[in-house]
Short mmCIF file of C-alpha atoms in Angstrom, two decimals:
data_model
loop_
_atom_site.label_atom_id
_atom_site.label_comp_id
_atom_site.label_asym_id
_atom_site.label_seq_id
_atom_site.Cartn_x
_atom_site.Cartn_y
_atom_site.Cartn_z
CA UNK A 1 52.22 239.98 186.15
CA UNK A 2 53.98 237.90 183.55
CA UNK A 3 57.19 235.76 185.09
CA UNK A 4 59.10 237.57 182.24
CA UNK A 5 58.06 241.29 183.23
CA UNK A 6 58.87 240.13 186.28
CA UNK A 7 62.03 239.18 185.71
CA UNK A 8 63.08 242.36 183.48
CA UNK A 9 61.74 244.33 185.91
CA UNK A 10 63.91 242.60 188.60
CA UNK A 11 67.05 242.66 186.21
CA UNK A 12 66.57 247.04 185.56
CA UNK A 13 66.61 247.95 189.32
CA UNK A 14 69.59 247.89 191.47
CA UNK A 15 70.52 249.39 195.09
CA UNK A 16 71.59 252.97 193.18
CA UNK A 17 68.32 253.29 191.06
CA UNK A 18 66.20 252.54 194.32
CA UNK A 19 68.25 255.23 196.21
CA UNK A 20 67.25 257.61 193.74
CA UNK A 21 63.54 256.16 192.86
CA UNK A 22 62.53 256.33 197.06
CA UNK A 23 64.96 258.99 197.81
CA UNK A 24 64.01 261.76 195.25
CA UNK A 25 62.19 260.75 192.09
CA UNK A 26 58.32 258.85 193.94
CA UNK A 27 58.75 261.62 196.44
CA UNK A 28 58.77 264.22 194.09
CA UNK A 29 55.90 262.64 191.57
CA UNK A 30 53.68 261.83 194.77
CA UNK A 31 53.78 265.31 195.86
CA UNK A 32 53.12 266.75 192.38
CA UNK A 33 50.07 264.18 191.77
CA UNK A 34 49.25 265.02 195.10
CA UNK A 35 48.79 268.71 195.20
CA UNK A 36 48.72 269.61 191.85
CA UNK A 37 45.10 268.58 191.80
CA UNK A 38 44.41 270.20 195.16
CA UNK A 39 46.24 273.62 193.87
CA UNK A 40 43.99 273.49 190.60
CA UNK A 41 41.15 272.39 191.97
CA UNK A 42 40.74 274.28 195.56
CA UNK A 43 38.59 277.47 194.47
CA UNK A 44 36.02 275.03 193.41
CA UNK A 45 35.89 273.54 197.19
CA UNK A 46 33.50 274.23 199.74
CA UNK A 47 34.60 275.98 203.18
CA UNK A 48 34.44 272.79 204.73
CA UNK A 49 34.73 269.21 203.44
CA UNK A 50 33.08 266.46 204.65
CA UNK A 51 35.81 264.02 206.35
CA UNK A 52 34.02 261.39 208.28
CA UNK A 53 30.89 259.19 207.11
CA UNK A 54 28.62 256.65 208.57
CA UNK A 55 28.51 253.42 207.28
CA UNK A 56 25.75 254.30 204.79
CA UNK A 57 28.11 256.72 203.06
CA UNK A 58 26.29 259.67 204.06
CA UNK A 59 28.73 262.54 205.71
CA UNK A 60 28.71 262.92 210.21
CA UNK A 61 32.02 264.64 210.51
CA UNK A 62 33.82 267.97 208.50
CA UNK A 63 37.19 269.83 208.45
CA UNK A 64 38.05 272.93 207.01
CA UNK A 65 40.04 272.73 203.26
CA UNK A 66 43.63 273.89 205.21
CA UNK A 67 42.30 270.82 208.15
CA UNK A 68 42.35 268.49 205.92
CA UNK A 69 45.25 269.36 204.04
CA UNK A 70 47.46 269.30 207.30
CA UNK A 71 46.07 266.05 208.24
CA UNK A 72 46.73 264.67 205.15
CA UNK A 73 49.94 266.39 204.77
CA UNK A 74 51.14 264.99 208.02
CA UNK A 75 50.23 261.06 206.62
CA UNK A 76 52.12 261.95 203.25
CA UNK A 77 55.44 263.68 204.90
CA UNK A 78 55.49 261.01 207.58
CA UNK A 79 55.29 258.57 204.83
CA UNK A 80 57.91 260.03 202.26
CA UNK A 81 60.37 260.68 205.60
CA UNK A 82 60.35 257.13 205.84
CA UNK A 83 61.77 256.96 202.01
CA UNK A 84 64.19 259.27 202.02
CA UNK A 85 65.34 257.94 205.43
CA UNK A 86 65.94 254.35 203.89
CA UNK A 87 67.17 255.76 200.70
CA UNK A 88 69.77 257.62 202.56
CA UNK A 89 70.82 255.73 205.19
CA UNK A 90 74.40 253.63 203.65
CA UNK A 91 74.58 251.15 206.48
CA UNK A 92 73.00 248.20 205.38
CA UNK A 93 69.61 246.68 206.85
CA UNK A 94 69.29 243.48 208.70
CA UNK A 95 66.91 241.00 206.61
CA UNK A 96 63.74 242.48 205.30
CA UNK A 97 63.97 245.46 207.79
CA UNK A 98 64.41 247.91 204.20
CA UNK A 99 61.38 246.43 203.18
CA UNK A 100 59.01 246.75 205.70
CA UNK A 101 59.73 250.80 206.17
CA UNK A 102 59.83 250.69 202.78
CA UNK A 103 56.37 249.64 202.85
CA UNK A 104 55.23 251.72 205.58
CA UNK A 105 56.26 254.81 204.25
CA UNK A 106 54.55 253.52 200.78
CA UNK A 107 51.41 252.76 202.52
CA UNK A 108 51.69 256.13 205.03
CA UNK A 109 52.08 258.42 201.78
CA UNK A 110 49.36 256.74 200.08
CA UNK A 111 47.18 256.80 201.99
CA UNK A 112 47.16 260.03 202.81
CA UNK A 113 47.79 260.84 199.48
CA UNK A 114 44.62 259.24 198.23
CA UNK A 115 42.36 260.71 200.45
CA UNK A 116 43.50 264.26 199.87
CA UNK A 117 43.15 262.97 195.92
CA UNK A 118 40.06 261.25 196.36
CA UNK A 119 38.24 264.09 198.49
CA UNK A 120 39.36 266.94 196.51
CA UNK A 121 37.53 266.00 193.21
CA UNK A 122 34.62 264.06 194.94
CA UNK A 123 34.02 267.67 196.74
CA UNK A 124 34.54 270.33 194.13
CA UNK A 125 31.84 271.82 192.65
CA UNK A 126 29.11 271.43 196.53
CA UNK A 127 28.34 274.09 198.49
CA UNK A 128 28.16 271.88 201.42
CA UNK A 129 30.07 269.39 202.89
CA UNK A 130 26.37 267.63 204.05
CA UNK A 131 25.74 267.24 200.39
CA UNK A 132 28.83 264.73 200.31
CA UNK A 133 28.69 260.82 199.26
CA UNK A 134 31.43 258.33 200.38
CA UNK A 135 30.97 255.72 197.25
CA UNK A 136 32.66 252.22 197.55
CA UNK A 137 35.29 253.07 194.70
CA UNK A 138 36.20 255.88 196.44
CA UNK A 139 36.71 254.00 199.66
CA UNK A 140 38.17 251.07 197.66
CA UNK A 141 40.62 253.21 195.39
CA UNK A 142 42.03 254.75 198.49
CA UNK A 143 42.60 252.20 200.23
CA UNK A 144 44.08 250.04 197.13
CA UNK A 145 46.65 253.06 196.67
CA UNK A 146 47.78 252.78 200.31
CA UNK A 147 48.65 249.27 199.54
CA UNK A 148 49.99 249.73 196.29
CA UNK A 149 52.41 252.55 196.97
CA UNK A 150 53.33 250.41 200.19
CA UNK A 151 54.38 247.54 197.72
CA UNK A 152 55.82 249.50 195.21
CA UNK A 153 58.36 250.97 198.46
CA UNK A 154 58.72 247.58 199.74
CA UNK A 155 59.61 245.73 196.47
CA UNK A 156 62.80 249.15 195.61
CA UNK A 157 63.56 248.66 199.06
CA UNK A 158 64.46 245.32 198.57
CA UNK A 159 67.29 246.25 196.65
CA UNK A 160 68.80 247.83 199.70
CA UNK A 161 72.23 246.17 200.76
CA UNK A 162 71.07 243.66 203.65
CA UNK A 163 73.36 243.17 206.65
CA UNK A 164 75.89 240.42 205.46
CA UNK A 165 74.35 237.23 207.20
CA UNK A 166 76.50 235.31 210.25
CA UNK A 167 78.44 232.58 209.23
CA UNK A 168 76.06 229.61 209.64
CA UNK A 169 78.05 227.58 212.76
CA UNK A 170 78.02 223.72 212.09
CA UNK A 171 75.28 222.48 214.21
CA UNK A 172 72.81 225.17 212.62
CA UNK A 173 72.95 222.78 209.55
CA UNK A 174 72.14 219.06 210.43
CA UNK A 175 71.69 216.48 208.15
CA UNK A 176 70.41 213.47 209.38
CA UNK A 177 71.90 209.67 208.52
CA UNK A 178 69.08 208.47 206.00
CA UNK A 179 69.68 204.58 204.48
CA UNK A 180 68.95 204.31 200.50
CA UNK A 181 65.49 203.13 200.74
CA UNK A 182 64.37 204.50 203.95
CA UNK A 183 61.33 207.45 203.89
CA UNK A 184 61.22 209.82 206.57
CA UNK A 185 58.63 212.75 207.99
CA UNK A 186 58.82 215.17 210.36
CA UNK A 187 56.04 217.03 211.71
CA UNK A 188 55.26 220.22 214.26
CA UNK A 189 52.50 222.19 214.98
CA UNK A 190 53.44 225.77 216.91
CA UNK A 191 50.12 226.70 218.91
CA UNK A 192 49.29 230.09 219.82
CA UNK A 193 46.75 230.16 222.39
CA UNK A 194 46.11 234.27 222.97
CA UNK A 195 45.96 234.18 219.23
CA UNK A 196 43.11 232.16 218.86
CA UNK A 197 41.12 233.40 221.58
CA UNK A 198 41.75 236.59 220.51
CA UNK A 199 40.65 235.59 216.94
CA UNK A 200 37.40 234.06 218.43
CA UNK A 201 36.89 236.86 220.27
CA UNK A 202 36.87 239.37 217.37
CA UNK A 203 34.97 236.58 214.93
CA UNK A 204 32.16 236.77 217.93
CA UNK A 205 32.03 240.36 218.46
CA UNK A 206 31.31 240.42 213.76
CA UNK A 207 28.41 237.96 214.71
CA UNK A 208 27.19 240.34 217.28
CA UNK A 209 27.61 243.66 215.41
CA UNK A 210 26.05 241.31 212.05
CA UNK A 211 22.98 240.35 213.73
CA UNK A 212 22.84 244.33 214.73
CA UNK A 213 22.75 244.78 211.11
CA UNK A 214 25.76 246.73 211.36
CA UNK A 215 27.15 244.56 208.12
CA UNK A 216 30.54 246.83 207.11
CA UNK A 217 32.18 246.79 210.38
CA UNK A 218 30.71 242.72 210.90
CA UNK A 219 32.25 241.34 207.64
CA UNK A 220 35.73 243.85 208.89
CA UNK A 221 35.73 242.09 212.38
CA UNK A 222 34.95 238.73 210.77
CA UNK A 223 37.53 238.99 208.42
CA UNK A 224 40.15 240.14 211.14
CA UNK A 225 39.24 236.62 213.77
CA UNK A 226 39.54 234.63 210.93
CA UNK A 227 43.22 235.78 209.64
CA UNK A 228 43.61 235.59 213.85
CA UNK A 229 42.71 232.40 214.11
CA UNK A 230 44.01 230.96 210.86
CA UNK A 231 47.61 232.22 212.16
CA UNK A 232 47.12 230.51 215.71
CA UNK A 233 48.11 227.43 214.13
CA UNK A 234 51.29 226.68 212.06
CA UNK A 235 51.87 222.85 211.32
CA UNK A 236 54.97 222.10 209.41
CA UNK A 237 55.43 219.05 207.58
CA UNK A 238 58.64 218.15 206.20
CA UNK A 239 59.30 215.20 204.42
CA UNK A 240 61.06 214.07 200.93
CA UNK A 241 58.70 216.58 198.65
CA UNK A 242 60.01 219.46 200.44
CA UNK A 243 58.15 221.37 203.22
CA UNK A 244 54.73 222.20 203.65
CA UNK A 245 52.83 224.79 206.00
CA UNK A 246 49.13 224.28 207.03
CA UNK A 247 47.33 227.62 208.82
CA UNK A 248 44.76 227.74 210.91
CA UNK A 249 42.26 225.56 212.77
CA UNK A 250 40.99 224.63 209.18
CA UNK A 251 44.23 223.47 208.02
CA UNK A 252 43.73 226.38 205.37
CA UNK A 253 45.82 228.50 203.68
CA UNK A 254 48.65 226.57 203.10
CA UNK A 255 52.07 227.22 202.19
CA UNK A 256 54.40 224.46 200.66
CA UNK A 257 58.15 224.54 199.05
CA UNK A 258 59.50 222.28 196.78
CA UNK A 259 62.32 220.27 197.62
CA UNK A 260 63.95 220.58 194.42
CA UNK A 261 63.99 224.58 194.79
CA UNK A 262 65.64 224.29 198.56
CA UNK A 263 69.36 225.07 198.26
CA UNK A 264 70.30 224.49 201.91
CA UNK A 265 67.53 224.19 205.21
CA UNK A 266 69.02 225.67 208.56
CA UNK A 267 68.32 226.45 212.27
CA UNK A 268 67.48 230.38 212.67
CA UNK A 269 67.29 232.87 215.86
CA UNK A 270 64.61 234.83 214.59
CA UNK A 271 64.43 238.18 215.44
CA UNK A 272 60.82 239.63 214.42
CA UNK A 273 61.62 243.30 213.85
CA UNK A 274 64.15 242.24 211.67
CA UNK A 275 61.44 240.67 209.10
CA UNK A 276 59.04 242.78 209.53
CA UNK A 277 57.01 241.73 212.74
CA UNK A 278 54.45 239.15 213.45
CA UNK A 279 52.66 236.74 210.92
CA UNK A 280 53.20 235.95 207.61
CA UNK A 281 55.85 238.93 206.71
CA UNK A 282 57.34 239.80 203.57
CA UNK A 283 56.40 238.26 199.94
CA UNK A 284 58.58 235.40 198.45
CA UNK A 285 57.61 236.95 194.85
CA UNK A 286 57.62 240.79 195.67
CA UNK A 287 60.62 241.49 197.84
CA UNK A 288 62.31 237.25 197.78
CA UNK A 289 61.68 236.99 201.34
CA UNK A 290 58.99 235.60 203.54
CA UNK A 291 58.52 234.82 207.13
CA UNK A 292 56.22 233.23 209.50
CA UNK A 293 56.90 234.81 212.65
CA UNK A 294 55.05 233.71 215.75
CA UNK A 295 57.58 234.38 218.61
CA UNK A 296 61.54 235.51 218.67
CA UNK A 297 63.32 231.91 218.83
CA UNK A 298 64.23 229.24 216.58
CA UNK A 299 62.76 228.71 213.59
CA UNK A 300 63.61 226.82 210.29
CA UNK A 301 65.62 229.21 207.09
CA UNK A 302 65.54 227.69 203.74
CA UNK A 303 67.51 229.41 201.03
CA UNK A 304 66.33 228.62 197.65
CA UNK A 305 68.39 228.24 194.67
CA UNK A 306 67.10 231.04 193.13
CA UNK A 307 68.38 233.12 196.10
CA UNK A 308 65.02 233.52 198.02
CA UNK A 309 64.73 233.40 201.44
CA UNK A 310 62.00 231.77 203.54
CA UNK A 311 61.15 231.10 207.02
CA UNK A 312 59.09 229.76 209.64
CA UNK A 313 59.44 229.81 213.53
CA UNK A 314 58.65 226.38 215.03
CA UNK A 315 59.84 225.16 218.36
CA UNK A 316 62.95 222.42 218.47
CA UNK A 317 63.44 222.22 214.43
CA UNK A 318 66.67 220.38 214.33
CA UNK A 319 65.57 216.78 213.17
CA UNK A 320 62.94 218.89 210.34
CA UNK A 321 66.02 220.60 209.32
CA UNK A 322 68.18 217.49 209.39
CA UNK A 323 65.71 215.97 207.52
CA UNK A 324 65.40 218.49 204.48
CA UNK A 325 69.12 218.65 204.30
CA UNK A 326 69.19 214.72 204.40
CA UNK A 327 66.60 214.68 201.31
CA UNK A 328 68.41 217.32 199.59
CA UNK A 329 71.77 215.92 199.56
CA UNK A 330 69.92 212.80 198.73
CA UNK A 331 68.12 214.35 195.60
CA UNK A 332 72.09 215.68 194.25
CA UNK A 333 73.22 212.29 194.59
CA UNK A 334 70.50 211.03 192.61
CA UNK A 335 70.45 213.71 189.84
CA UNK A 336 74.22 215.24 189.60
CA UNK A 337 74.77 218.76 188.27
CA UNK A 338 75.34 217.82 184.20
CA UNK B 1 57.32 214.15 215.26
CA UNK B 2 59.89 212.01 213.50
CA UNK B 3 58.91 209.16 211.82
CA UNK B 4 60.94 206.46 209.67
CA UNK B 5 60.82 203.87 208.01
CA UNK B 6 62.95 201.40 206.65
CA UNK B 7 62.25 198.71 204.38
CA UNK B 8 65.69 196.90 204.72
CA UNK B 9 65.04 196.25 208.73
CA UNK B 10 63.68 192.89 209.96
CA UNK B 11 61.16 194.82 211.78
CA UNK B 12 57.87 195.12 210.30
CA UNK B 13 57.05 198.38 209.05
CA UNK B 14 54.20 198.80 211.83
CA UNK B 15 56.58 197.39 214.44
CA UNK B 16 59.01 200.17 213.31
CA UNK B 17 55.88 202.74 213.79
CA UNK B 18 54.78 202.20 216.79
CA UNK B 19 58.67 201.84 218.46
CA UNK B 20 58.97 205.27 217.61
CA UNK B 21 55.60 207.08 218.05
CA UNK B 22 55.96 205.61 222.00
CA UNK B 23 59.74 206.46 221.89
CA UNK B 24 58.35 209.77 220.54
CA UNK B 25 55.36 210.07 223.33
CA UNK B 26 58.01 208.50 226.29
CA UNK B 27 60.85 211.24 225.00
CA UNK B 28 58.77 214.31 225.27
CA UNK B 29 58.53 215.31 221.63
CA UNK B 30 54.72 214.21 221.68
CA UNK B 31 53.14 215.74 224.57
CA UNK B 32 49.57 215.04 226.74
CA UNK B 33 46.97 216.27 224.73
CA UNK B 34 48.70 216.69 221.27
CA UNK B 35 46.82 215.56 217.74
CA UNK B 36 48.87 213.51 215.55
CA UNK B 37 48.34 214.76 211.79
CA UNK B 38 46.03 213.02 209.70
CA UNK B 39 47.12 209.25 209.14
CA UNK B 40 46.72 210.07 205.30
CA UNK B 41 49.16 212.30 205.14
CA UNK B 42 51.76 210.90 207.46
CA UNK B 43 51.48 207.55 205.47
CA UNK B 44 51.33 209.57 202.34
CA UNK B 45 55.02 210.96 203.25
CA UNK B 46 56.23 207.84 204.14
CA UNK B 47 54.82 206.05 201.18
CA UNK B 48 53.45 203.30 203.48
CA UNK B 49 50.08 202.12 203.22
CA UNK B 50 47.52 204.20 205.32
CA UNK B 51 46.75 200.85 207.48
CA UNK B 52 49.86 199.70 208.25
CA UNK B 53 50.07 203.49 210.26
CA UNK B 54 46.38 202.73 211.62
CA UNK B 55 47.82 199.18 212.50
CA UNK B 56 50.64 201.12 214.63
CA UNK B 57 48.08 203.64 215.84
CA UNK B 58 45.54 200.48 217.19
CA UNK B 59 48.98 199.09 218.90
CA UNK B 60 49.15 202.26 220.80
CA UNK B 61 45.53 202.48 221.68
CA UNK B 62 45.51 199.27 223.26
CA UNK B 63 48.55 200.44 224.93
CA UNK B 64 46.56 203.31 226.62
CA UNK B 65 49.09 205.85 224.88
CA UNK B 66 46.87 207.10 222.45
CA UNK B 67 42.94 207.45 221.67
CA UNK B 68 41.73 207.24 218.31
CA UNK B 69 38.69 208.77 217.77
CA UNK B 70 36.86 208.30 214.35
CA UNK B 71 36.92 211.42 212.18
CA UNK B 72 38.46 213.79 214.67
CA UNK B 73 41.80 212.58 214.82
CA UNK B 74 44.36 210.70 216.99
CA UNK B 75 45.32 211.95 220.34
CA UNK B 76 48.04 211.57 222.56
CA UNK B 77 46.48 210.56 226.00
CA UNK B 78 46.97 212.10 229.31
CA UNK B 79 48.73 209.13 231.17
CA UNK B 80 50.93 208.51 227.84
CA UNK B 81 53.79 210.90 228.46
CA UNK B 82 54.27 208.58 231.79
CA UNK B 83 53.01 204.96 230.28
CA UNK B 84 55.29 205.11 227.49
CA UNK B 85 58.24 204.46 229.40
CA UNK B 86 56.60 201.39 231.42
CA UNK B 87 55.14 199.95 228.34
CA UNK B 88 58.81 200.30 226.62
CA UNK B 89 59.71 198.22 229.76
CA UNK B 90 57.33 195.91 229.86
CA UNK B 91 58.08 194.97 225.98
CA UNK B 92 61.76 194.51 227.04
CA UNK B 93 60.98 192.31 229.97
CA UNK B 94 58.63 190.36 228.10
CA UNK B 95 61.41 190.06 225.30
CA UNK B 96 63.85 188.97 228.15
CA UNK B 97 61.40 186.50 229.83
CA UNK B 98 61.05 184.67 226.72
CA UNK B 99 65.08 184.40 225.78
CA UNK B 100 64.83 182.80 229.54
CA UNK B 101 62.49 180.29 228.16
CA UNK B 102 59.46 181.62 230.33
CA UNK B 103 55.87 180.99 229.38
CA UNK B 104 53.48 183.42 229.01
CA UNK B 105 51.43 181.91 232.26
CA UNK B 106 54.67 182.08 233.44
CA UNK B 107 55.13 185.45 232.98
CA UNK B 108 51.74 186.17 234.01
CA UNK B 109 52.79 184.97 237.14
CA UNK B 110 55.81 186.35 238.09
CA UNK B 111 54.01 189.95 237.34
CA UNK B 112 50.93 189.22 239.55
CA UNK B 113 53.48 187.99 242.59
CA UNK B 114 54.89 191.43 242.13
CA UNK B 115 51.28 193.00 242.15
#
């Protein structure tokens, strides 16, 4: 997505239009793309569908047409309750709170939406739900509209009024005495130890299940230790080019800001529900805020010029955060506003 | 960790290293066990040349405060968190021997009547 799209996009939404866009109009247009099809399309179904395949693709499990449409229905009213619920509340939402039912509901809805969807035209037209094929598209496309519809909800739902923010106190902003010429880094490392067991546990159990030839559910379990493991480890580096986050036992992914974009660094109580849970939660670019969450506790905020929020739980932050405001107020000195 | 360095003090820039990774280890804020970050990158931050940290680094070693093993990092050792402090002390009392005008035999010898 262009930065210009973006930022036209950004500029035509506000807090009434996503009222009305998760409170009545994507309800209404998911349930008419959703069962239109199905209404049109259901005298060309089979009694039963086939619901459940085996990893070659090939059908072990079947519901009845009205089955599947209550299971599905469930998914997509559970998810759209979540929309309308958000949309209607008025009381504002602490931090990305908005965003992550927003999602939920998006990817809820989806999903269930794009299975009914996806099963409905893959069906019509066999006799028998045995004669059914679960193709890769099929399983991708679901799957991608689960997660599409759950970023499309979290990105209106950022427009949400957010709970105004307590008044930073004094000693949650440090700034440290730096001399002209003197360079200064700070560095932590927050260590989860169940995480990374429980990330080489689940890599382990992929090898087993791989060498059982079993490669779908492998490369899934695989996949899972690794994003385990890679968030066992956060080590923050902070020094006069800004902050930068290393994941993981291989020091991979890795997140860094910019000094020059940090507005102001403080100390933060964070408060996991409130953005979103554990790991890397939210999207700096899709809904302007992003946080590592490991544990409630302290953690490091930075508010970017641009009005973006990140942050990052680490244990005893003040001299990283005394640092970064040191540097900043260092780089306005050096460069004044023109 | 918290590292500085400043150009403008008398101390050598290693000198001014090493005070502060044992201040650092004897404080708490580096703990048994720990792995410093790559020396690359902590020099890189600093802007300090990448063997004037090793230099502070070997200082430490020999101290018994940290081990330095080749390619897999620097660690803090177990004793360190406790040695720190002595070896702090021992600087100071070597620093205050000498403003008395003692030798190092001298010195020698006043520790090994304690021993």
């Amino acid at each position: 997505m262009s930065l210009e799209f973006r930022r036209s996009l950004q500029a035509g939404m506000n807090e009434r239009r996503a009222r009305l866009l998760l409170g009545v109009f994507l309800p209404l247009f998911l349930l008419v793309a959703t069962y239109g099809p199905y209404l049109i399309l259901r005298s060309e179904l089979p009694d039963r569908l086939a619901t459940h395949f085996d990893f070659s693709g090939t059908p072990d499990g079947s519901m009845t047409v009205h089955g599947l449409l209550l299971t599905t229905s469930i998914l997509i009213g559970l998810g759209l309750l979540f929309w309308v619920a958000i949309a209607g509340i008025r009381r504002p939402f602490p931090a990305s709170l908005a965003s992550t039912l927003g999602f939920g509901g998006g990817f809820l809805a989806g999903l269930g939406a794009g299975i009914l969807i996806s099963t409905v035209i893959t069906q019509r037209d066999l006799t028998h739900w045995q004669e059914a094929n679960l193709s890769w598209w099929v399983l991708l496309g679901t799957c991608g509209t689960a997660i599409l519809a759950g970023a499309l909800g979290a990105w209106i739902a950022s427009f949400l009024p957010v709970t105004a923010e307590p008044e930073l106190r004094a000693e949650d902003l440090p700034v440290m005495d730096l001399a002209p010429n003197q360079r200064a880094v700070w560095t932590a490392t927050l260590y989860t130890n169940y995480l990374s067991y429980l990330g080489v546990g689940i890599f382990l159990a992929g090898i087993v299940l791989a060498v059982g030839t079993l490669w779908l559910p492998a490369l899934f379990l695989a996949g899972t230790g690794f994003l385990f493991l890679a968030f066992s480890t956060v080590k923050v580096r902070i020094d006069q080019e800004g902050l930068q986050i290393k994941y993981g036992l291989l020091s991979w992914p890795r997140t860094s800001v910019d000094l020059e974009k940090i507005a102001t660094a403080s100390i933060i109580d964070v408060r996991p529900m409130q953005w979103g849970g554990w790991g890397y939660r939210g999207s700096l670019k899709l809904i302007r805020r992003a946080a590592v969450v490991h544990r409630a506790g302290p953690g490091i905020r930075l508010d970017l010029n641009d009005g973006r929020v990140f942050v990052v739980t680490v244990d005893h932050p003040e001299p990283g955060v005394a640092l970064l405001n040191a540097e900043i107020n260092r780089r306005a000195g050096e460069s004044p506003e023109p | 960790m918290l590292l500085k360095v400043d150009p403008a003090s008398p101390q050598s820039i290693h000198e001014q290293l090493a005070g502060q990774l044992r201040a650092s280890i004897a404080g708490g804020d580096l703990v048994a066990g720990e792995k410093l970050p790559p020396a690359r990158e902590i020099a890189g931050s600093l802007g300090v040349n990448v063997h004037t940290l090793l230099r502070a680094f070997t200082t430490l070693r020999d101290e018994g405060l940290l081990e330095v093993r080749r390619g897999r990092g620097t660690v803090v050792t177990d004793k360190a968190p406790l040695q720190a402090g002595v070896v702090e002390r021992a600087r100071a009392l070597v620093a205050e021997a000498r403003r008395a005008g003692l030798t190092n035999e001298e010195i020698r010898q006043t520790l090994e009547v304690e021993l």
